[in-house]
Amino acid sequence: MAHPVQLSLQDATSPVMEELITFHDHAFMAMSLISFLVLYALLSTLTTKLTNTSITDAQEMETIWTILPAIILILIALPSLRILYLTDEVNDPSFTIKSIGHQWYWTYEYTDYGGLIFNSYMLPPLFLNPGDLRLLEVDNRVVLPIEAPVRMMITSQDVLHSWTIPTLGLKTDAVPGRLNQTVFTATRPGVYYGQCSEICGANHSFMPIVAELIPLKIFEMGPVFTL
């Protein structure tokens, strides 16, 4: 869960999110070095007396400032493409859960448990308990197992939505008439929050996502007891 004045990303709860955080740090370091280099060149140009104003040819320098940026772009692009393929990889998921976006709530269907279906609405402020998070708590959480690959089938009933949980590294669009899928493996139990990340109308800010991750043995007993 993010906290006020937080500058970094949320702690990772899936291998894909761990890879995303590592890539973020890698790219941020490259951008920082480039920024300091450009700043140093600007300051040097402004503060140093130019003594060689008649130079019109510098082949070595032109070669360096052409090849070096290309190498930096390759070092950034290769890890990025690797993570892109990891996010689309589907390896024999153990469970399948369907999420349907509506204006403005979510419907979840546990297809492996006799078609269990329930809606998830945001809790109004008057119904919040002490310690609950305003605009983030829901009446029915989606319960997911840890240490097992889970496939989320995501679609929409009306307009574009986006099923997003940052700590799991998930962000998949819910498109009317189309069934998108994403697969993840959670690594630790807990309660994790997300929100619709696609502007979907007047109450776009009021359709949160709450995922409760529990051990696999407890989940296999059946998710009904958590409702």
mmCIF file of N, CA and C in Angstrom, residues 110 113 116 118 141 143-144 214 218-227:
data_model
loop_
_atom_site.group_PDB
_atom_site.id
_atom_site.type_symbol
_atom_site.label_atom_id
_atom_site.label_comp_id
_atom_site.label_asym_id
_atom_site.label_seq_id
_atom_site.Cartn_x
_atom_site.Cartn_y
_atom_site.Cartn_z
ATOM 1 N N TYR A 110 -15.838 -16.990 -10.075
ATOM 2 C CA TYR A 110 -14.890 -18.082 -9.831
ATOM 3 C C TYR A 110 -15.342 -19.281 -10.663
ATOM 4 N N TYR A 113 -15.096 -22.892 -9.221
ATOM 5 C CA TYR A 113 -15.832 -23.195 -7.989
ATOM 6 C C TYR A 113 -17.339 -23.094 -8.232
ATOM 7 N N LEU A 116 -19.271 -19.435 -8.899
ATOM 8 C CA LEU A 116 -19.548 -18.456 -7.853
ATOM 9 C C LEU A 116 -19.391 -17.038 -8.406
ATOM 10 N N PHE A 118 -20.119 -12.757 -7.612
ATOM 11 C CA PHE A 118 -20.520 -11.713 -6.663
ATOM 12 C C PHE A 118 -20.034 -10.363 -7.177
ATOM 13 N N ARG A 141 -14.301 -8.534 -1.134
ATOM 14 C CA ARG A 141 -12.955 -8.586 -1.718
ATOM 15 C C ARG A 141 -12.820 -9.805 -2.624
ATOM 16 N N VAL A 143 -10.735 -12.858 -3.489
ATOM 17 C CA VAL A 143 -9.783 -13.686 -2.739
ATOM 18 C C VAL A 143 -8.955 -14.499 -3.724
ATOM 19 N N LEU A 144 -7.636 -14.430 -3.568
ATOM 20 C CA LEU A 144 -6.720 -15.088 -4.495
ATOM 21 C C LEU A 144 -5.691 -15.884 -3.715
ATOM 22 N N ILE A 214 -4.325 -15.211 0.185
ATOM 23 C CA ILE A 214 -4.274 -16.159 1.291
ATOM 24 C C ILE A 214 -3.472 -17.385 0.863
ATOM 25 N N ILE A 218 -5.614 -22.865 2.299
ATOM 26 C CA ILE A 218 -6.864 -22.277 2.765
ATOM 27 C C ILE A 218 -7.778 -21.967 1.590
ATOM 28 N N PHE A 219 -7.191 -21.480 0.495
ATOM 29 C CA PHE A 219 -7.997 -21.144 -0.675
ATOM 30 C C PHE A 219 -8.679 -22.375 -1.256
ATOM 31 N N GLU A 220 -7.991 -23.521 -1.247
ATOM 32 C CA GLU A 220 -8.553 -24.728 -1.819
ATOM 33 C C GLU A 220 -9.763 -25.235 -1.043
ATOM 34 N N MET A 221 -9.959 -24.762 0.195
ATOM 35 C CA MET A 221 -11.139 -25.119 0.964
ATOM 36 C C MET A 221 -12.393 -24.459 0.401
ATOM 37 N N GLY A 222 -12.188 -23.413 -0.443
ATOM 38 C CA GLY A 222 -13.321 -22.730 -1.040
ATOM 39 C C GLY A 222 -13.360 -21.295 -0.601
ATOM 40 N N PRO A 223 -13.535 -20.344 -1.546
ATOM 41 C CA PRO A 223 -13.504 -18.909 -1.225
ATOM 42 C C PRO A 223 -14.788 -18.387 -0.635
ATOM 43 N N VAL A 224 -15.831 -19.226 -0.478
ATOM 44 C CA VAL A 224 -17.135 -18.715 -0.044
ATOM 45 C C VAL A 224 -17.061 -18.127 1.357
ATOM 46 N N PHE A 225 -16.210 -18.683 2.232
ATOM 47 C CA PHE A 225 -16.195 -18.248 3.620
ATOM 48 C C PHE A 225 -15.707 -16.818 3.785
ATOM 49 N N THR A 226 -15.094 -16.236 2.772
ATOM 50 C CA THR A 226 -14.576 -14.877 2.914
ATOM 51 C C THR A 226 -15.608 -13.827 2.545
ATOM 52 N N LEU A 227 -16.757 -14.217 2.009
ATOM 53 C CA LEU A 227 -17.737 -13.250 1.536
ATOM 54 C C LEU A 227 -18.611 -12.772 2.684
#
